[in-house]
PDB file of C-alpha atoms and ligand atoms in Angstrom:
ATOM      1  CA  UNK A 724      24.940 -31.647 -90.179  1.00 56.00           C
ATOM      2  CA  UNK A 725      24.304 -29.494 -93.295  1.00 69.00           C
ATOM      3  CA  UNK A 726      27.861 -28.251 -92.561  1.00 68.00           C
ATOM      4  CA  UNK A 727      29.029 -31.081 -92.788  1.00 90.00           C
ATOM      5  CA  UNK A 728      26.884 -31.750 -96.445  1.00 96.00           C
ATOM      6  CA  UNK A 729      28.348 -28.285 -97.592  1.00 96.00           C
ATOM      7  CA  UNK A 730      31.931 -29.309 -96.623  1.00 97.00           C
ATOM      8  CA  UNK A 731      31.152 -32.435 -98.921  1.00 98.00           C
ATOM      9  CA  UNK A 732      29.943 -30.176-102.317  1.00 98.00           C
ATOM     10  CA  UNK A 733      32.836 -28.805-104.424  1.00 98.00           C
ATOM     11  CA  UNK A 734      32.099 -24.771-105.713  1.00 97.00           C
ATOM     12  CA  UNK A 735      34.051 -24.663-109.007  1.00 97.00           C
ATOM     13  CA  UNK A 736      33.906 -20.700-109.828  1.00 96.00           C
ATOM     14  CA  UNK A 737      32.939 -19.622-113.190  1.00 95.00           C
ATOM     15  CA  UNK A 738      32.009 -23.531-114.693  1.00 95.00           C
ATOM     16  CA  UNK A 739      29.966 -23.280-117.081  1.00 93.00           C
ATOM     17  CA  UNK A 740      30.774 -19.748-117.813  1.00 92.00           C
ATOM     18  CA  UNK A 741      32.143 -16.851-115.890  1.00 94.00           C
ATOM     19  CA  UNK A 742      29.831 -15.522-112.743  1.00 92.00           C
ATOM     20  CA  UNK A 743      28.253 -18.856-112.520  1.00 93.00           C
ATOM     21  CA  UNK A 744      29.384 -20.984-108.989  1.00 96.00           C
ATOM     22  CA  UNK A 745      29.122 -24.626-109.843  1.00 96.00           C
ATOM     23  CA  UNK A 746      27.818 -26.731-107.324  1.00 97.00           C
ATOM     24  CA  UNK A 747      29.361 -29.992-107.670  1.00 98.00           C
ATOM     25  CA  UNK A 748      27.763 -32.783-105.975  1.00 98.00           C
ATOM     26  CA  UNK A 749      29.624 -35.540-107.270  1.00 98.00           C
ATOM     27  CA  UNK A 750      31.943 -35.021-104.074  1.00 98.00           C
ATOM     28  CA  UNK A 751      29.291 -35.572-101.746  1.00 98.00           C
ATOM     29  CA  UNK A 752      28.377 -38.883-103.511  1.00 98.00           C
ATOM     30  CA  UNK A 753      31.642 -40.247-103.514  1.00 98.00           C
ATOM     31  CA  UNK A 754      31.483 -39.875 -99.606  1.00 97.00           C
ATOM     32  CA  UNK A 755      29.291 -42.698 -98.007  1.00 97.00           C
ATOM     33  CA  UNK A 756      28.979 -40.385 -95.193  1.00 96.00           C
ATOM     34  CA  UNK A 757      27.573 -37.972 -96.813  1.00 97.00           C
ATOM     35  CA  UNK A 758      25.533 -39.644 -99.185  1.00 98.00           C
ATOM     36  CA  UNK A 759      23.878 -41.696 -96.464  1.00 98.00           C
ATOM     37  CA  UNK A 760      22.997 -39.102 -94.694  1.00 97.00           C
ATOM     38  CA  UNK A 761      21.631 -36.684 -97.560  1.00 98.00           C
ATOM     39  CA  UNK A 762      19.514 -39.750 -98.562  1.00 98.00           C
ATOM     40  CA  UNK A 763      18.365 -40.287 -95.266  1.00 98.00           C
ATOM     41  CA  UNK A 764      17.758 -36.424 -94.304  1.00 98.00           C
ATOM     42  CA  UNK A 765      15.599 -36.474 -98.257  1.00 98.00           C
ATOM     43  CA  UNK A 766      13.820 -39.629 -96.756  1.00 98.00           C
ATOM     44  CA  UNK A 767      13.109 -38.099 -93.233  1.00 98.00           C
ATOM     45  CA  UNK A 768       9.850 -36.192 -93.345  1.00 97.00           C
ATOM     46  CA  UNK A 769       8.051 -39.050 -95.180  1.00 96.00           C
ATOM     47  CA  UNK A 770       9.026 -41.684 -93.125  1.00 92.00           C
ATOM     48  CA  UNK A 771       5.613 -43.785 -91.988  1.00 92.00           C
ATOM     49  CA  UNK A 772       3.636 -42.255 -94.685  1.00 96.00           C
ATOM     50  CA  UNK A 773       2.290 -43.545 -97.979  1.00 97.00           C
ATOM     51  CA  UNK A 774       4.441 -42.295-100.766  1.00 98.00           C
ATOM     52  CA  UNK A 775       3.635 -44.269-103.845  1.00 98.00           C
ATOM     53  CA  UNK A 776       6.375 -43.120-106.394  1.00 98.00           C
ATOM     54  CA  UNK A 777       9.476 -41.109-105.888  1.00 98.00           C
ATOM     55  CA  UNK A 778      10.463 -38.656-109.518  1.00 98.00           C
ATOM     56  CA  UNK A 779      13.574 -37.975-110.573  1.00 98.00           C
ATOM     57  CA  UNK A 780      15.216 -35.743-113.197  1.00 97.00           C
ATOM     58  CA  UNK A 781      17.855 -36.562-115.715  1.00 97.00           C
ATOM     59  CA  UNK A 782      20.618 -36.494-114.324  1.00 97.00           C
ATOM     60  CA  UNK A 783      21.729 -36.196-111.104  1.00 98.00           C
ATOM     61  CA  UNK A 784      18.019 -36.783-109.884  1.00 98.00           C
ATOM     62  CA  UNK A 785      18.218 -40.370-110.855  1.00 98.00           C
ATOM     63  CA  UNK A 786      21.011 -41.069-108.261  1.00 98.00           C
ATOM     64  CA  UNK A 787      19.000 -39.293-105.524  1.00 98.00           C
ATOM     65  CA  UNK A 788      15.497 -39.745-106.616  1.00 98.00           C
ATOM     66  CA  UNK A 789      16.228 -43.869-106.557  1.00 98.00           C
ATOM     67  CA  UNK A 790      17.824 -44.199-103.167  1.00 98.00           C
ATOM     68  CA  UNK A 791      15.362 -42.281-101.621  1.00 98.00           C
ATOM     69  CA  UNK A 792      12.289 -44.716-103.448  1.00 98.00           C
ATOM     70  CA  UNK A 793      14.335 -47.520-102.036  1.00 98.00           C
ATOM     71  CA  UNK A 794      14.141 -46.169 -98.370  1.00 98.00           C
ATOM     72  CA  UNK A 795      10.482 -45.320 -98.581  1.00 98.00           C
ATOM     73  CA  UNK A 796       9.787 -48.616-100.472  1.00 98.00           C
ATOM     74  CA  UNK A 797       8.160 -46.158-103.308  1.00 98.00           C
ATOM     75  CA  UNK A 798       8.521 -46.665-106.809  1.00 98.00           C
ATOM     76  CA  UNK A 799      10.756 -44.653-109.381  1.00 98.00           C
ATOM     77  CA  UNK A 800       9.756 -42.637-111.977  1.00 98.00           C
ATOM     78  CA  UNK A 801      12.503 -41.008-114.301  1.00 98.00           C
ATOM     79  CA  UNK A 802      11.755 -37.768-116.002  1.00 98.00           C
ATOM     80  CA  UNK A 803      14.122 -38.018-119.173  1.00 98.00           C
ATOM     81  CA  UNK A 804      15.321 -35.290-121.339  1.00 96.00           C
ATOM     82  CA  UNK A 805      13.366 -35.547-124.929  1.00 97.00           C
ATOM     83  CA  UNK A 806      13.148 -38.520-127.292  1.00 97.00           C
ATOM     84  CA  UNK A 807      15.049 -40.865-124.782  1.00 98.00           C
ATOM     85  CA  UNK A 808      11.740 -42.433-123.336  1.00 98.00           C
ATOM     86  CA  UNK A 809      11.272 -45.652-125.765  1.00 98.00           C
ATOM     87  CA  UNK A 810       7.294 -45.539-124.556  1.00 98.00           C
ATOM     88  CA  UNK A 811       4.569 -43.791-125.195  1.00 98.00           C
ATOM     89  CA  UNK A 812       5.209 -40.083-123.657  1.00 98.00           C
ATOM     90  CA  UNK A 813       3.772 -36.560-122.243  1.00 98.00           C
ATOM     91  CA  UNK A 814       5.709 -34.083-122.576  1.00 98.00           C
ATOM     92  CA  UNK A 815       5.722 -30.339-121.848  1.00 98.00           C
ATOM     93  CA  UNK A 816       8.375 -27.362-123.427  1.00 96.00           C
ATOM     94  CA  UNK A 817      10.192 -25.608-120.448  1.00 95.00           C
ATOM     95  CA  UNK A 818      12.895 -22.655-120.807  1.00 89.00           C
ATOM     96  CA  UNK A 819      15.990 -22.689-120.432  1.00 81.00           C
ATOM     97  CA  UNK A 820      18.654 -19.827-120.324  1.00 71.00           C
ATOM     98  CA  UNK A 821      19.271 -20.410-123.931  1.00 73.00           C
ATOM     99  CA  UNK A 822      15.976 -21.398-125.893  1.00 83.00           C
ATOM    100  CA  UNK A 823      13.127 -24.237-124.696  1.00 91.00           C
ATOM    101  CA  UNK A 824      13.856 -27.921-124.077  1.00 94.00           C
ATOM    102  CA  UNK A 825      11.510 -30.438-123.654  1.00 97.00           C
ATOM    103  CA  UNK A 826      11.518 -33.185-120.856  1.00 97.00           C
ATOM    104  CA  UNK A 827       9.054 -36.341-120.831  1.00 98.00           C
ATOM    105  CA  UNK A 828       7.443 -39.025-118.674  1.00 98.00           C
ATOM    106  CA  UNK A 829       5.959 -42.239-119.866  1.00 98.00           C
ATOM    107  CA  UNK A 830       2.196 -42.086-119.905  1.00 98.00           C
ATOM    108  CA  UNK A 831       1.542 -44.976-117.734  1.00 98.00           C
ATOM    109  CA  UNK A 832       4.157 -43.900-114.713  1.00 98.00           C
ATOM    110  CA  UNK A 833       2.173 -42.127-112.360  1.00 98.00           C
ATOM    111  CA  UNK A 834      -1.618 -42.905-112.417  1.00 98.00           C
ATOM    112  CA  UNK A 835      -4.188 -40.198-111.201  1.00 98.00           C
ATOM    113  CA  UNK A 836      -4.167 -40.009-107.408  1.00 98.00           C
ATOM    114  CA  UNK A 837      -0.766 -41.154-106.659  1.00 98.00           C
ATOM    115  CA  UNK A 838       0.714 -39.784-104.350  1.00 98.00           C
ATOM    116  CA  UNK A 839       4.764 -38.377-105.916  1.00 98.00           C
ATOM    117  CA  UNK A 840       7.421 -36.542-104.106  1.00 98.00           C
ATOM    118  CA  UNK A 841      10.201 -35.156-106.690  1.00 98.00           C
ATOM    119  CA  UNK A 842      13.805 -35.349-106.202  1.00 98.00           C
ATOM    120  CA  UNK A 843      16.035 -33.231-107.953  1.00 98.00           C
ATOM    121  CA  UNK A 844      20.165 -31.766-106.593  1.00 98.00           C
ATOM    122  CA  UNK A 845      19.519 -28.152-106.832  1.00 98.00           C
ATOM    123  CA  UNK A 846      16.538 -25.773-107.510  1.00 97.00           C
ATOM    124  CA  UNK A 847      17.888 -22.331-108.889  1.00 96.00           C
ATOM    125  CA  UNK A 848      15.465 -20.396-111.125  1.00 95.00           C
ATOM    126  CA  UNK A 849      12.810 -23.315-110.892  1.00 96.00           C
ATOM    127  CA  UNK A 850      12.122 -23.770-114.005  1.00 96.00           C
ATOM    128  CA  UNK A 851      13.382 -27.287-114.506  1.00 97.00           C
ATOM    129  CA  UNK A 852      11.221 -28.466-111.604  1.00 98.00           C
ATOM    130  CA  UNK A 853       8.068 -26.307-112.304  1.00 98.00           C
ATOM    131  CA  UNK A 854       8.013 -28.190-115.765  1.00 98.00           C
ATOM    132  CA  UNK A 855       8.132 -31.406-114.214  1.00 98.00           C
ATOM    133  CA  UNK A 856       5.456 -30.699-111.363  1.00 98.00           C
ATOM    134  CA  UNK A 857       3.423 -28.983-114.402  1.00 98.00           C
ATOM    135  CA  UNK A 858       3.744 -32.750-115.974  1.00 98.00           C
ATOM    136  CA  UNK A 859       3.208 -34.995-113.188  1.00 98.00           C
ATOM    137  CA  UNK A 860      -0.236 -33.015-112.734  1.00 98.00           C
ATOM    138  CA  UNK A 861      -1.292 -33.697-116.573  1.00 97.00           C
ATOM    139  CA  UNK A 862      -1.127 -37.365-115.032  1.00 98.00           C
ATOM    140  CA  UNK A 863      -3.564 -36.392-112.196  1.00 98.00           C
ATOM    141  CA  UNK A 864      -0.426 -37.512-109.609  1.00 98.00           C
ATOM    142  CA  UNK A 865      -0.627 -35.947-106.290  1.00 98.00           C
ATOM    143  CA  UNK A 866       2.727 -34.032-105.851  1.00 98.00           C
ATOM    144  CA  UNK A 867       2.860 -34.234-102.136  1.00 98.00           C
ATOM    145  CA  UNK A 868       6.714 -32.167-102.358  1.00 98.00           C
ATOM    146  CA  UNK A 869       9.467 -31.430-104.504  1.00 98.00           C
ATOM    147  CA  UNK A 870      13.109 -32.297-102.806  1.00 98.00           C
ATOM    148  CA  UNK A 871      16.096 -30.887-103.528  1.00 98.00           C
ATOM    149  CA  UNK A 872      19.832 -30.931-101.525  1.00 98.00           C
ATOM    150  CA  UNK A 873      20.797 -27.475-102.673  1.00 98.00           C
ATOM    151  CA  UNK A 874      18.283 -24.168-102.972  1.00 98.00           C
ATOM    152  CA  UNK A 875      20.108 -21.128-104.331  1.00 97.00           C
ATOM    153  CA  UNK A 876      17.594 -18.807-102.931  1.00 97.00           C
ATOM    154  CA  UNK A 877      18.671 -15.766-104.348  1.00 96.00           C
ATOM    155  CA  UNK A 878      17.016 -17.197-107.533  1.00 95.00           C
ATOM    156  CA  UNK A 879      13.418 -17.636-106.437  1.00 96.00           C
ATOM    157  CA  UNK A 880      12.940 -21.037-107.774  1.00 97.00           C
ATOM    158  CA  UNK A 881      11.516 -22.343-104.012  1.00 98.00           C
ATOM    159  CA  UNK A 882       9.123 -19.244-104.195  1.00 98.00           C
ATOM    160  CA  UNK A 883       7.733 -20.623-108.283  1.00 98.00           C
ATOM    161  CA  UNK A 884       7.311 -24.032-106.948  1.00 98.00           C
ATOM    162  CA  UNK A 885       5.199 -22.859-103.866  1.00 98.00           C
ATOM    163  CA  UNK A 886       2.838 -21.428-105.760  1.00 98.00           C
ATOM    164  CA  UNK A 887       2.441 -24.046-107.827  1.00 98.00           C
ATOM    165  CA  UNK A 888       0.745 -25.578-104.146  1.00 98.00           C
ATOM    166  CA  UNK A 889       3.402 -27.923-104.427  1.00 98.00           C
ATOM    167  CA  UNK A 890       5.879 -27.418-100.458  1.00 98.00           C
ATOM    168  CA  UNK A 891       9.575 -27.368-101.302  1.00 98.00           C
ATOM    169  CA  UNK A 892      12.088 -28.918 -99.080  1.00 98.00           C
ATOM    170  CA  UNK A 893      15.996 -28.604 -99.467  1.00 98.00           C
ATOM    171  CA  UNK A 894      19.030 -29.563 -97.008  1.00 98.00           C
ATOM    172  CA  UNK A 895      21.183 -26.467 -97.627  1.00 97.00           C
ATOM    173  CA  UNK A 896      21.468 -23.123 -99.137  1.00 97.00           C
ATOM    174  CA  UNK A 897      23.905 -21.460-100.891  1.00 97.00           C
ATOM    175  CA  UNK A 898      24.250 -17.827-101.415  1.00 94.00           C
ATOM    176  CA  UNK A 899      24.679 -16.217-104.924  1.00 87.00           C
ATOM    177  CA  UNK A 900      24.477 -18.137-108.348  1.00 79.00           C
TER     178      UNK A 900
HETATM  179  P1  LIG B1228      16.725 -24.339-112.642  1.00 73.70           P
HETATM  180  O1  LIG B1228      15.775 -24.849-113.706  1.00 73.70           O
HETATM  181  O2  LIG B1228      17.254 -22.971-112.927  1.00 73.70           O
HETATM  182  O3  LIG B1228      16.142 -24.460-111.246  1.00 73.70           O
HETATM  183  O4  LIG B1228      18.002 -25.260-112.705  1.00 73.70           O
HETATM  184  C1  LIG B1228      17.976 -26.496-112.145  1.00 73.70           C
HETATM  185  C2  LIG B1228      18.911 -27.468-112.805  1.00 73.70           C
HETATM  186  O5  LIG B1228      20.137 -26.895-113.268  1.00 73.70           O
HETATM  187  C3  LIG B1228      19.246 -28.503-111.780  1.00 73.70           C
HETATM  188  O6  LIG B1228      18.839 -29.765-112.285  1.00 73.70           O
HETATM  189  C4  LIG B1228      20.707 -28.391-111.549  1.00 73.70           C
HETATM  190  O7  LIG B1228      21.282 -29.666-111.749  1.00 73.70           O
HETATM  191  C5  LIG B1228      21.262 -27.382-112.552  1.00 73.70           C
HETATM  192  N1  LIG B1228      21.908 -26.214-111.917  1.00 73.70           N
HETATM  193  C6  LIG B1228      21.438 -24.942-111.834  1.00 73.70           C
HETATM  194  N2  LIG B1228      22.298 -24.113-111.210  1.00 73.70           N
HETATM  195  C7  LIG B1228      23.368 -24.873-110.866  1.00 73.70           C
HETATM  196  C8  LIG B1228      24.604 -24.611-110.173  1.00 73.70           C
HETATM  197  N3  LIG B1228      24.933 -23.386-109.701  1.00 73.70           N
HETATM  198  N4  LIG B1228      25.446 -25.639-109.987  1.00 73.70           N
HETATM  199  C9  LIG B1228      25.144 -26.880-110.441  1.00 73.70           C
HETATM  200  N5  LIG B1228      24.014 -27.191-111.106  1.00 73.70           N
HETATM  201  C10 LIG B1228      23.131 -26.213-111.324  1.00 73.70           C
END
Protein backbone atom coordinates (compact mmCIF):
# COMPACT_ATOMS: atom_id res chain seq x y z
CA UNK A 1 0.00 0.00 0.00
CA UNK A 2 2.42 2.91 0.67
CA UNK A 3 4.11 1.59 -2.51
CA UNK A 4 1.57 1.97 -4.18
CA UNK A 5 1.05 5.93 -2.60
CA UNK A 6 4.83 6.48 -3.54
CA UNK A 7 4.29 5.18 -7.12
CA UNK A 8 1.41 7.89 -7.17
CA UNK A 9 3.87 11.14 -5.95
CA UNK A 10 5.96 12.69 -8.77
CA UNK A 11 9.96 13.60 -7.47
CA UNK A 12 10.82 16.58 -9.71
CA UNK A 13 14.78 16.96 -8.95
CA UNK A 14 16.12 20.28 -8.18
CA UNK A 15 12.35 22.32 -8.13
CA UNK A 16 12.58 24.91 -6.35
CA UNK A 17 16.26 25.13 -6.59
CA UNK A 18 19.06 22.73 -7.20
CA UNK A 19 19.56 19.78 -4.36
CA UNK A 20 16.02 20.14 -3.39
CA UNK A 21 13.65 16.75 -4.49
CA UNK A 22 10.16 18.04 -4.98
CA UNK A 23 7.56 15.96 -3.80
CA UNK A 24 4.67 16.47 -5.93
CA UNK A 25 1.45 15.32 -4.68
CA UNK A 26 -0.77 16.66 -7.14
CA UNK A 27 -0.30 13.16 -8.96
CA UNK A 28 -1.59 11.27 -6.21
CA UNK A 29 -4.74 13.50 -6.10
CA UNK A 30 -5.54 13.23 -9.54
CA UNK A 31 -5.72 9.36 -8.89
CA UNK A 32 -9.05 8.39 -7.08
CA UNK A 33 -7.21 5.39 -6.05
CA UNK A 34 -4.87 6.90 -4.43
CA UNK A 35 -6.52 9.69 -2.99
CA UNK A 36 -9.16 7.46 -1.44
CA UNK A 37 -7.00 5.54 0.08
CA UNK A 38 -4.48 8.27 1.53
CA UNK A 39 -7.69 9.88 2.95
CA UNK A 40 -8.84 6.84 4.33
CA UNK A 41 -5.30 5.54 5.72
CA UNK A 42 -5.17 9.72 7.39
CA UNK A 43 -8.75 8.82 8.74
CA UNK A 44 -7.83 5.27 10.09
CA UNK A 45 -6.49 5.59 13.60
CA UNK A 46 -9.33 7.96 14.65
CA UNK A 47 -12.02 6.10 13.45
CA UNK A 48 -14.78 5.66 16.54
CA UNK A 49 -13.25 8.40 18.45
CA UNK A 50 -14.30 11.97 19.18
CA UNK A 51 -12.35 14.29 17.00
CA UNK A 52 -14.00 17.65 17.10
CA UNK A 53 -12.09 19.68 14.34
CA UNK A 54 -9.69 18.55 11.73
CA UNK A 55 -6.65 21.72 10.80
CA UNK A 56 -5.33 22.28 7.77
CA UNK A 57 -2.53 24.40 6.27
CA UNK A 58 -2.57 26.63 3.27
CA UNK A 59 -2.23 24.89 0.73
CA UNK A 60 -2.19 21.54 0.05
CA UNK A 61 -3.53 20.89 3.71
CA UNK A 62 -6.87 22.22 2.77
CA UNK A 63 -7.45 19.38 0.19
CA UNK A 64 -6.40 16.75 2.77
CA UNK A 65 -7.27 18.33 6.00
CA UNK A 66 -11.19 18.64 4.56
CA UNK A 67 -11.71 15.13 3.31
CA UNK A 68 -10.44 13.71 6.22
CA UNK A 69 -13.08 16.19 8.60
CA UNK A 70 -15.67 14.84 6.25
CA UNK A 71 -14.87 11.11 7.08
CA UNK A 72 -14.61 11.69 10.79
CA UNK A 73 -17.70 14.02 10.67
CA UNK A 74 -15.18 16.75 12.39
CA UNK A 75 -15.15 20.21 11.57
CA UNK A 76 -12.48 22.22 9.46
CA UNK A 77 -10.33 24.68 10.52
CA UNK A 78 -7.97 26.43 7.87
CA UNK A 79 -4.70 27.84 8.99
CA UNK A 80 -4.14 30.69 6.29
CA UNK A 81 -0.99 32.36 5.36
CA UNK A 82 -1.08 36.18 6.84
CA UNK A 83 -3.71 38.87 6.27
CA UNK A 84 -6.02 36.41 4.26
CA UNK A 85 -8.29 35.59 7.38
CA UNK A 86 -11.19 38.41 7.00
CA UNK A 87 -11.89 37.72 11.04
CA UNK A 88 -10.54 38.51 13.94
CA UNK A 89 -7.02 36.49 14.15
CA UNK A 90 -4.00 34.89 16.33
CA UNK A 91 -1.22 34.69 14.85
CA UNK A 92 2.35 33.55 15.58
CA UNK A 93 5.90 34.43 13.34
CA UNK A 94 7.52 31.06 12.20
CA UNK A 95 10.90 30.73 10.05
CA UNK A 96 11.32 29.96 7.06
CA UNK A 97 14.54 29.19 4.97
CA UNK A 98 14.55 32.73 3.87
CA UNK A 99 13.30 35.20 6.71
CA UNK A 100 9.90 34.71 9.12
CA UNK A 101 6.34 34.42 7.81
CA UNK A 102 3.44 34.59 9.70
CA UNK A 103 0.38 32.14 9.51
CA UNK A 104 -3.11 32.79 11.36
CA UNK A 105 -6.28 31.18 12.69
CA UNK A 106 -9.51 32.91 13.44
CA UNK A 107 -9.97 33.42 17.14
CA UNK A 108 -13.19 31.69 17.50
CA UNK A 109 -12.11 28.25 15.47
CA UNK A 110 -11.02 25.99 17.98
CA UNK A 111 -12.39 26.63 21.54
CA UNK A 112 -10.32 25.46 24.67
CA UNK A 113 -10.64 21.70 25.10
CA UNK A 114 -11.30 20.65 21.65
CA UNK A 115 -10.03 18.03 20.70
CA UNK A 116 -7.78 18.88 16.82
CA UNK A 117 -5.80 16.55 14.74
CA UNK A 118 -3.64 18.58 11.99
CA UNK A 119 -3.31 17.65 8.49
CA UNK A 120 -0.64 18.85 6.49
CA UNK A 121 1.29 16.81 2.86
CA UNK A 122 4.75 16.72 4.11
CA UNK A 123 6.67 17.51 7.38
CA UNK A 124 10.44 18.30 6.52
CA UNK A 125 12.24 20.60 8.99
CA UNK A 126 8.92 21.05 11.09
CA UNK A 127 8.78 24.26 11.35
CA UNK A 128 5.61 24.98 9.43
CA UNK A 129 3.72 22.53 11.65
CA UNK A 130 5.41 23.39 15.04
CA UNK A 131 4.02 27.02 14.38
CA UNK A 132 0.69 25.84 13.86
CA UNK A 133 0.56 23.30 16.92
CA UNK A 134 2.31 26.36 18.88
CA UNK A 135 -1.11 28.29 17.72
CA UNK A 136 -3.76 25.87 18.15
CA UNK A 137 -2.45 25.65 21.92
CA UNK A 138 -2.78 29.64 22.41
CA UNK A 139 -6.54 28.52 21.77
CA UNK A 140 -6.37 25.93 24.63
CA UNK A 141 -7.29 23.10 21.64
CA UNK A 142 -6.24 19.68 22.48
CA UNK A 143 -3.88 18.60 19.59
CA UNK A 144 -4.55 14.94 19.83
CA UNK A 145 -1.87 14.43 16.41
CA UNK A 146 -0.41 16.10 13.61
CA UNK A 147 -0.89 14.05 10.08
CA UNK A 148 1.07 14.22 7.33
CA UNK A 149 1.37 11.76 3.89
CA UNK A 150 5.06 12.38 3.44
CA UNK A 151 7.93 12.63 6.45
CA UNK A 152 11.38 13.39 5.06
CA UNK A 153 13.05 12.08 8.09
CA UNK A 154 16.38 12.99 7.42
CA UNK A 155 15.14 16.50 8.44
CA UNK A 156 13.98 15.94 12.00
CA UNK A 157 10.75 17.70 11.71
CA UNK A 158 8.74 14.33 13.28
CA UNK A 159 11.40 14.47 16.15
CA UNK A 160 10.37 18.84 16.82
CA UNK A 161 6.79 17.96 16.77
CA UNK A 162 7.18 15.07 19.38
CA UNK A 163 8.45 17.08 21.74
CA UNK A 164 6.10 19.46 21.44
CA UNK A 165 3.84 16.23 23.22
CA UNK A 166 2.02 16.42 20.18
CA UNK A 167 2.39 12.13 18.28
CA UNK A 168 3.15 12.48 14.58
CA UNK A 169 1.75 10.14 12.09
CA UNK A 170 2.75 9.97 8.28
CA UNK A 171 1.98 7.26 5.41
CA UNK A 172 5.44 7.24 3.79
CA UNK A 173 8.96 8.32 3.94
CA UNK A 174 11.21 9.54 1.66
CA UNK A 175 14.89 9.61 1.92
CA UNK A 176 17.00 12.83 1.40
CA UNK A 177 15.55 16.44 0.88
P1 LIG B 1 8.79 22.38 6.89
O1 LIG B 1 8.28 23.61 7.61
O2 LIG B 1 10.25 22.44 6.59
O3 LIG B 1 8.39 21.09 7.59
O4 LIG B 1 8.11 22.38 5.47
C1 LIG B 1 6.82 21.97 5.34
C2 LIG B 1 6.11 22.61 4.18
O5 LIG B 1 6.93 22.84 3.03
C3 LIG B 1 5.02 21.67 3.78
O6 LIG B 1 3.78 22.36 3.90
C4 LIG B 1 5.33 21.24 2.39
O7 LIG B 1 4.21 21.50 1.58
C5 LIG B 1 6.54 22.04 1.92
N1 LIG B 1 7.71 21.20 1.57
C6 LIG B 1 8.86 21.04 2.26
N2 LIG B 1 9.73 20.22 1.64
C7 LIG B 1 9.12 19.82 0.49
C8 LIG B 1 9.48 18.95 -0.59
N3 LIG B 1 10.67 18.30 -0.64
N4 LIG B 1 8.59 18.77 -1.58
C9 LIG B 1 7.39 19.40 -1.55
N5 LIG B 1 6.99 20.24 -0.58
C10 LIG B 1 7.83 20.46 0.44
Amino acid sequence: MSIDLKNAIRSIPDYPKPGIIFRDITTLLGDARAFRRTVDELVQPWSGTKIDKTAGIEARGFILGGAVAHQLSAGFVPIRKKGKLPHKVVSIGYSLEYGIDEMEMHVDALTPGERVILVDDIIATGGTAEAAVKLMKKLGADVVAACFVIDLPDLGGTKKIEALGVPVRSLIAFEGH
